[in-house]
XYZ file of C-alpha atoms in Angstrom:
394
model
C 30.838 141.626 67.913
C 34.815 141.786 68.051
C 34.153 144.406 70.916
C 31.448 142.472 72.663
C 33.479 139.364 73.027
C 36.588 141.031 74.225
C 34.584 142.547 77.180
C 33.557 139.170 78.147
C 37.201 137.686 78.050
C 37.761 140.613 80.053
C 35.464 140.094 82.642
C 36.062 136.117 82.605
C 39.627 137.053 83.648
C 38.726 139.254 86.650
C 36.538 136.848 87.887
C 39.331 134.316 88.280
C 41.494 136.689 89.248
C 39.877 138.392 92.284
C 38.677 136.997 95.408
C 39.877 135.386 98.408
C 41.175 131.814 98.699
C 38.817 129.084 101.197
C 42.456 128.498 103.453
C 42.712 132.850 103.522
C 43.318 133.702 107.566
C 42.264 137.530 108.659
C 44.787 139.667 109.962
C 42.809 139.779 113.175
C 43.895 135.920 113.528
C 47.496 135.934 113.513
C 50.244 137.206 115.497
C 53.104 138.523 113.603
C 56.324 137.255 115.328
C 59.422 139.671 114.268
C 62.077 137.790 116.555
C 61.959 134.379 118.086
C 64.350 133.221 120.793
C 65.487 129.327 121.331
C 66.820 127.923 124.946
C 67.248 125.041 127.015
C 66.068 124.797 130.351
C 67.549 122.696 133.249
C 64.419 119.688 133.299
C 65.730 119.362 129.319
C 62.403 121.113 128.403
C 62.808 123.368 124.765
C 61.497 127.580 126.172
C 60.490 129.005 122.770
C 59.640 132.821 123.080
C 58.380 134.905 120.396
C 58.555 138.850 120.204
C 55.252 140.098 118.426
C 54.819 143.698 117.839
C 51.874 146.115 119.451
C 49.822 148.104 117.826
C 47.421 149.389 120.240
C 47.677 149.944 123.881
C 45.624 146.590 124.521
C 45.514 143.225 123.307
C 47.960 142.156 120.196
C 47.420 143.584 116.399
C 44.726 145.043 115.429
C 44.922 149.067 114.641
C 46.000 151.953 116.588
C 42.345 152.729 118.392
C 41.073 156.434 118.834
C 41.984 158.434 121.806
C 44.195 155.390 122.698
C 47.503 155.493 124.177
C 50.679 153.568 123.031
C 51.768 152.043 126.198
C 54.692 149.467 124.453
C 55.745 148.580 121.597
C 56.040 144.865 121.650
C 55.265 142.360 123.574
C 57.497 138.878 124.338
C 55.149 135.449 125.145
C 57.450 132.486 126.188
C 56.406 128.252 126.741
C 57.828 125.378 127.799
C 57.706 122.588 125.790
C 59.138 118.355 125.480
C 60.115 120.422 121.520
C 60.077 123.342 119.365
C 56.203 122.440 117.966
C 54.959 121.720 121.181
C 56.132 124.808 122.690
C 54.877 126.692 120.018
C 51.377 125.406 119.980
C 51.020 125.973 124.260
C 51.921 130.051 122.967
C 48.903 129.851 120.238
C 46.915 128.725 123.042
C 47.584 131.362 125.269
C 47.087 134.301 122.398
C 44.064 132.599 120.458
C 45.537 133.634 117.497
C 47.675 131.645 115.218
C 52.049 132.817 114.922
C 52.817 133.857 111.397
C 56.541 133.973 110.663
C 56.955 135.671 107.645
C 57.878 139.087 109.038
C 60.208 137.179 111.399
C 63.458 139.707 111.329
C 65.790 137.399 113.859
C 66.235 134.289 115.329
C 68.249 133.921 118.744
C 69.595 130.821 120.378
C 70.597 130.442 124.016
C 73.724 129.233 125.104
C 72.517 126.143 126.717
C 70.782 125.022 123.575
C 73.245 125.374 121.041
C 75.634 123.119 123.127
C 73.620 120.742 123.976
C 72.872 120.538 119.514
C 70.898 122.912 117.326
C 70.131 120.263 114.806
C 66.392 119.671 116.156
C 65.514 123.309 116.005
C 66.814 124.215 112.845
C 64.799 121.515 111.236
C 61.734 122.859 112.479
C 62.566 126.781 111.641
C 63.502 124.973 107.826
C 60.543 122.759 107.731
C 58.254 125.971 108.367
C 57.078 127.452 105.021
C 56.271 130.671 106.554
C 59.892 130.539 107.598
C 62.017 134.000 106.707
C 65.070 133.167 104.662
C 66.580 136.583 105.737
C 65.982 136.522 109.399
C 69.431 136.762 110.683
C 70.418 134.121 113.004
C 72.152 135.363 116.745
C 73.513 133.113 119.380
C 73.657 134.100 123.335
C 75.441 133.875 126.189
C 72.953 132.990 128.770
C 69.122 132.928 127.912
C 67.963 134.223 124.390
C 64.707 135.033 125.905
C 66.106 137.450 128.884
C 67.573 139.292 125.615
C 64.779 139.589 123.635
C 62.916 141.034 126.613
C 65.163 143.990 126.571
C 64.026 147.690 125.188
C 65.518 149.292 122.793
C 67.049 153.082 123.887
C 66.257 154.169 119.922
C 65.000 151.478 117.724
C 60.955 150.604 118.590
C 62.310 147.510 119.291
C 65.404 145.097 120.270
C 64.893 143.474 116.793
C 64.906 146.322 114.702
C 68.088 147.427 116.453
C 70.008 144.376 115.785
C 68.669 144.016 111.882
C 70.229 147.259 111.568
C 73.362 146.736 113.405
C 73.886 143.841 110.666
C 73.480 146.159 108.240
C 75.923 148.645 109.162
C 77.986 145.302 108.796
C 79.150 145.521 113.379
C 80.155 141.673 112.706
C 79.287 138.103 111.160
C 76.274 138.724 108.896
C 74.310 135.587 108.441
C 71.020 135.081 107.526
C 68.807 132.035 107.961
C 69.609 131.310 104.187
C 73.396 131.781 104.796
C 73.606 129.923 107.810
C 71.879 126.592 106.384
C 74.630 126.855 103.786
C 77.088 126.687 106.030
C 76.127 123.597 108.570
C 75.135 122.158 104.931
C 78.331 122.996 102.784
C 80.962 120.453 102.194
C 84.385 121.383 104.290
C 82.521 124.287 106.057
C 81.222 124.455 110.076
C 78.535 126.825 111.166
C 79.079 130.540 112.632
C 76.879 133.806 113.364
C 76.980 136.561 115.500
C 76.916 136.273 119.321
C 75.252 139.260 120.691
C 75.347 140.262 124.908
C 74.405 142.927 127.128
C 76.704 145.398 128.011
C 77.166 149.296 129.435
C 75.294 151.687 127.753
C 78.098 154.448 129.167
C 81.176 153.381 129.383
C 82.618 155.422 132.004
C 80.062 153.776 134.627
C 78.537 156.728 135.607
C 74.877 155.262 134.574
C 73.569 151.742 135.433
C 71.663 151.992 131.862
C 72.639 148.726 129.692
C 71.967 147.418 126.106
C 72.680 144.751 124.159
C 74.977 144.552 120.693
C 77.119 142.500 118.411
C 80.318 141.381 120.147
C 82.099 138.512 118.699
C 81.192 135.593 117.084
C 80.064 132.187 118.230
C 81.814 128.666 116.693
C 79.927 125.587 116.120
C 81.004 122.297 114.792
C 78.456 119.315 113.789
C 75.364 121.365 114.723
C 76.972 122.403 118.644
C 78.594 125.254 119.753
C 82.426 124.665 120.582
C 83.432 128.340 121.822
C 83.635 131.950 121.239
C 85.136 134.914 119.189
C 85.878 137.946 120.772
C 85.764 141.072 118.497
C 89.051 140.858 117.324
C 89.572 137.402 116.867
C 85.981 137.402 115.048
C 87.616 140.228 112.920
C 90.113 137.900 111.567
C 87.752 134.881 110.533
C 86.139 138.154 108.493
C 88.821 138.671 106.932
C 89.745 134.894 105.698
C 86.139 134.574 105.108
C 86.046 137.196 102.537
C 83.228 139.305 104.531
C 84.605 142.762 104.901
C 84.233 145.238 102.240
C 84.154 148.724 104.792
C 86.202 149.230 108.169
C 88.404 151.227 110.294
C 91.849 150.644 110.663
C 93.694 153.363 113.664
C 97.249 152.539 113.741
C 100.146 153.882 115.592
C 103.063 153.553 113.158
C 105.736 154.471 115.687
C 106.596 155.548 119.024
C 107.954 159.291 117.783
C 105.132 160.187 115.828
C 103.049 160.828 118.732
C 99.956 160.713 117.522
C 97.398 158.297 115.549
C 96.436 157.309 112.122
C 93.283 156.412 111.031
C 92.526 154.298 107.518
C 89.122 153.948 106.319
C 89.032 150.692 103.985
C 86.624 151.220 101.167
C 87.150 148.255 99.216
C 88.421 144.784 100.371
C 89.000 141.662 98.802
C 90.516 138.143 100.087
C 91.052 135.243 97.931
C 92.021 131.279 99.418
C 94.253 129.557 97.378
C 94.450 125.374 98.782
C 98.339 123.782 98.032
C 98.448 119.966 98.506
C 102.252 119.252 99.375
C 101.296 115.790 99.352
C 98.685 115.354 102.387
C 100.388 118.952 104.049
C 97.366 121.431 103.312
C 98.952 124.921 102.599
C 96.373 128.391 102.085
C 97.731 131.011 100.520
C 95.637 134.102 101.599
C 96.066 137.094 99.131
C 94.266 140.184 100.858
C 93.858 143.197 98.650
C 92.970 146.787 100.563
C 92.167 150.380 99.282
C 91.942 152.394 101.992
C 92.210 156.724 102.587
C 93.228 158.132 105.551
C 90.338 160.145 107.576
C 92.597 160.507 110.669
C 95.589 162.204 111.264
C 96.904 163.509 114.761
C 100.380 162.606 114.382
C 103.602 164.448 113.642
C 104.181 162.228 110.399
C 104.043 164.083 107.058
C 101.740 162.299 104.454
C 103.182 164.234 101.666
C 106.348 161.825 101.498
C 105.793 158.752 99.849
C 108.046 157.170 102.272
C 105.405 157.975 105.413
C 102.530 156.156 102.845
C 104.892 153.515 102.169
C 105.504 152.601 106.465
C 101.871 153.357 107.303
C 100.651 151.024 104.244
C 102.896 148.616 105.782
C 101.686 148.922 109.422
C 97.727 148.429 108.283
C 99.157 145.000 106.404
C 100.993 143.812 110.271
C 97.729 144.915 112.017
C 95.323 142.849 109.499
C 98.029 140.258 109.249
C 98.107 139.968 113.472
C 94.090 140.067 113.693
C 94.163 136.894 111.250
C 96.551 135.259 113.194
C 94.361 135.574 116.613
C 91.391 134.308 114.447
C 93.748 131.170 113.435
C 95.618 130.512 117.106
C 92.066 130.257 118.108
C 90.110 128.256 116.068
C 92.602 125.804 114.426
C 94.405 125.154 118.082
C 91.299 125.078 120.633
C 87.900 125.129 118.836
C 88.878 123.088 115.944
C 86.102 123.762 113.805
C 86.741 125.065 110.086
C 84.493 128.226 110.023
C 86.836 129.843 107.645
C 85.978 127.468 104.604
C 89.356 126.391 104.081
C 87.621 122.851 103.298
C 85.456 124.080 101.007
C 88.439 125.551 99.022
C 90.091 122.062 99.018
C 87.492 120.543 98.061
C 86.483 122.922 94.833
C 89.608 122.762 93.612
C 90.837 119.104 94.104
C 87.428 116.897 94.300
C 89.636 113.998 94.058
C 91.811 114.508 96.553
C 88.855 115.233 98.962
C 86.633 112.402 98.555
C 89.841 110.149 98.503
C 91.722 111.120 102.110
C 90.427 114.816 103.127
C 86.920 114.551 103.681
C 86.861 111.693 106.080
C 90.235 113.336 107.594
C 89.692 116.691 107.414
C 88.571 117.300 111.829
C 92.125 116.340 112.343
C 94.023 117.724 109.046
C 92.460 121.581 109.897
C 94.117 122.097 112.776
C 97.814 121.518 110.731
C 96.993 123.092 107.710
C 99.488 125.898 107.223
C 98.183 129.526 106.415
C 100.611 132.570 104.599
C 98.789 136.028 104.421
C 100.198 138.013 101.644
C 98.478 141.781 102.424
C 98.627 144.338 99.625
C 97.404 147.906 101.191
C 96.957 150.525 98.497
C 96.215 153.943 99.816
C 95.341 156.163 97.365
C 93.854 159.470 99.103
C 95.125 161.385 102.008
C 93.057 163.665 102.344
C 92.883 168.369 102.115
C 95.455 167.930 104.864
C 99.156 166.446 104.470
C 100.577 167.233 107.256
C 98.891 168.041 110.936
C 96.179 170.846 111.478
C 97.625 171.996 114.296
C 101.300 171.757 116.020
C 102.212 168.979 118.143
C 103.425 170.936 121.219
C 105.298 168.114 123.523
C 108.478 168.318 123.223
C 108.101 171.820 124.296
């Protein structure tokens, strides 16, 4: 009997637990977006375009049919629309099929747009419950769709490339989920990646282009204020506390004829906030292990000395890069991307709710910033001095 009535829990569980739910939707009736692009046009209408991949040489999903060729590997549907939802329904329309979002790997905004105020957008990607936390968020110069309409030369497609260009950490890495943090956090403004076309070959010998990470774009209250370039970018990195890996080449001095190249392999900034009455002060305390992986100079690595200048020219290059970031942001875009506000505010609520936080557009731009840059570096590699003689002088 115990047997018997075991078997019948057992099969009263696998009846509730199988089956398929009355709101289930076949595979055959979605379209899986894996990149979305947001822009502006000139009549103020909202151009949503979404990149859906191909797997079969006609029509969208389905499988790979026999004897079939693979012609492409995605596919990019754009609409106009008065907003986000109604531009997004006029694309269902044309595919009979409804968009699913979950697979969604990056989300790119046009130039246009973010200026004119992201706020409207970003409501509906949040709103969305098939929404993708981790798709990473890109802004453009010029249309987002004219970028997402552009091949990859490795990658099976321009989405895949940049997912794993963010992953070999090429610049700001922010996710959907970061990014809402940011616009959200108290003291904090919004920035991500800005990605562009640019020369596949650098010596112009080819017309063949791409597109990759350069720089960052800045926003403040939900609208884009500016530009990073690589370097200055590089800097608001580094006071953000997002670089762990990197490559330092440095020329120490004019005699040594040659270059030296640090690998960092562990990084670590930390913000200390000083209220010297309503004078904001940051004390930035940047701690670097790095090994040297280049050597084609005449210095010899053996003396401590040589460690000792070279440790000291990585801390002036970091410490230079920083200042860019700050001349930049704090003097024309005026936007606290770096957090600094957030670091006030954690460690003197008072004194923020009381003066800072209605003050703190105009109190950024004066706050003070010392970089104290500790390079440690450890490992020089098989090789102390040069492989092979430096024959110049001769």
């Amino acid at each position: 009997m115990k047997k018997k009535s075991f078997l019948v829990i057992i099969i009263i569980i696998i009846q509730l637990i199988t089956g398929c739910t009355s709101d289930s939707i076949e595979v055959s009736n979605i379209a899986i977006v894996s990149g979305i692009g947001l822009d502006k046009m000139e009549d103020g209408k909202i151009l949503v375009s979404v990149l859906i991949p191909v797997t079969r040489s006609a029509g969208f999903g389905g499988l790979l049919s026999a004897g079939s060729a693979r012609t492409e590997s995605t596919t990019l549907v754009s609409e106009k629309g008065e907003g986000v939802m109604d531009a997004y329904r006029r694309i269902e329309k044309k595919l009979s099929r409804r968009l699913f979002f979950s697979q969604n790997g990056g989300i790119f905004i046009g130039e246009n747009l973010a200026r004119d105020g992201i706020s409207d957008v970003i409501d509906f990607l949040y709103r969305n419950p098939e929404s993708h936390l981790r798709s990473y968020v890109f802004f453009t110069k010029g249309l987002a769709a004219k970028l997402l309409s552009m091949e990859s030369k490795l990658e099976r497609s321009i989405i895949e490339k940049f997912v794993k260009e963010e992953e070999l950490e090429a610049g700001f890495k922010v996710n959907f989920k970061d990014f809402l943090n940011m616009i959200n956090e108290e003291g904090e403004e919004g920035i991500a990646a800005q990605v562009m076309i640019t020369p596949l070959d650098v010596s112009g010998s080819f017309d063949s282009i791409t597109s990759g990470i350069d720089g960052a774009a800045v926003l403040y209250k939900y609208k884009l204020v500016g530009w990073l370039n690589s370097k200055e970018s590089r800097g608001a990195l580094w006071l953000r506390n997002e670089i762990q890996t990197g490559i330092i080449t440095d020329i120490p001095d004019k005699k040594s004829n040659g270059v030296v190249g640090v690998k960092i392999v562990n990084a670590n900034t930390k913000v200390n906030p000083i209220l010297n009455g309503k004078q904001v002060e940051m004390e930035v305390k940047i701690n670097i292990k790095g090994d040297i992986f280049e050597n084609s100079s005449n210095l010899d690595l053996s003396n401590p000395e040589t460690i000792h200048l070279i440790q000291g020219k990585v801390a002036e290059d970091i410490n230079g890069t920083i200042q860019l970031a700050l001349e930049k942001v704090q003097k024309h875009l005026k936007s606290d991307v770096f957090g600094f506000g957030t670091a006030v505010y954690r460690k003197h609520p008072k004194q923020w709710n009381n003066y800072y936080k209605g003050h703190w557009s105009e109190e950024f731009s004066k706050v003070k910033v010392k970089v104290i840059c500790d390079v440690n570096i450890p490992n020089i590699g098989l090789q102390s001095k040069r492989l092979t003689p430096n024959y110049d002088k001769y």
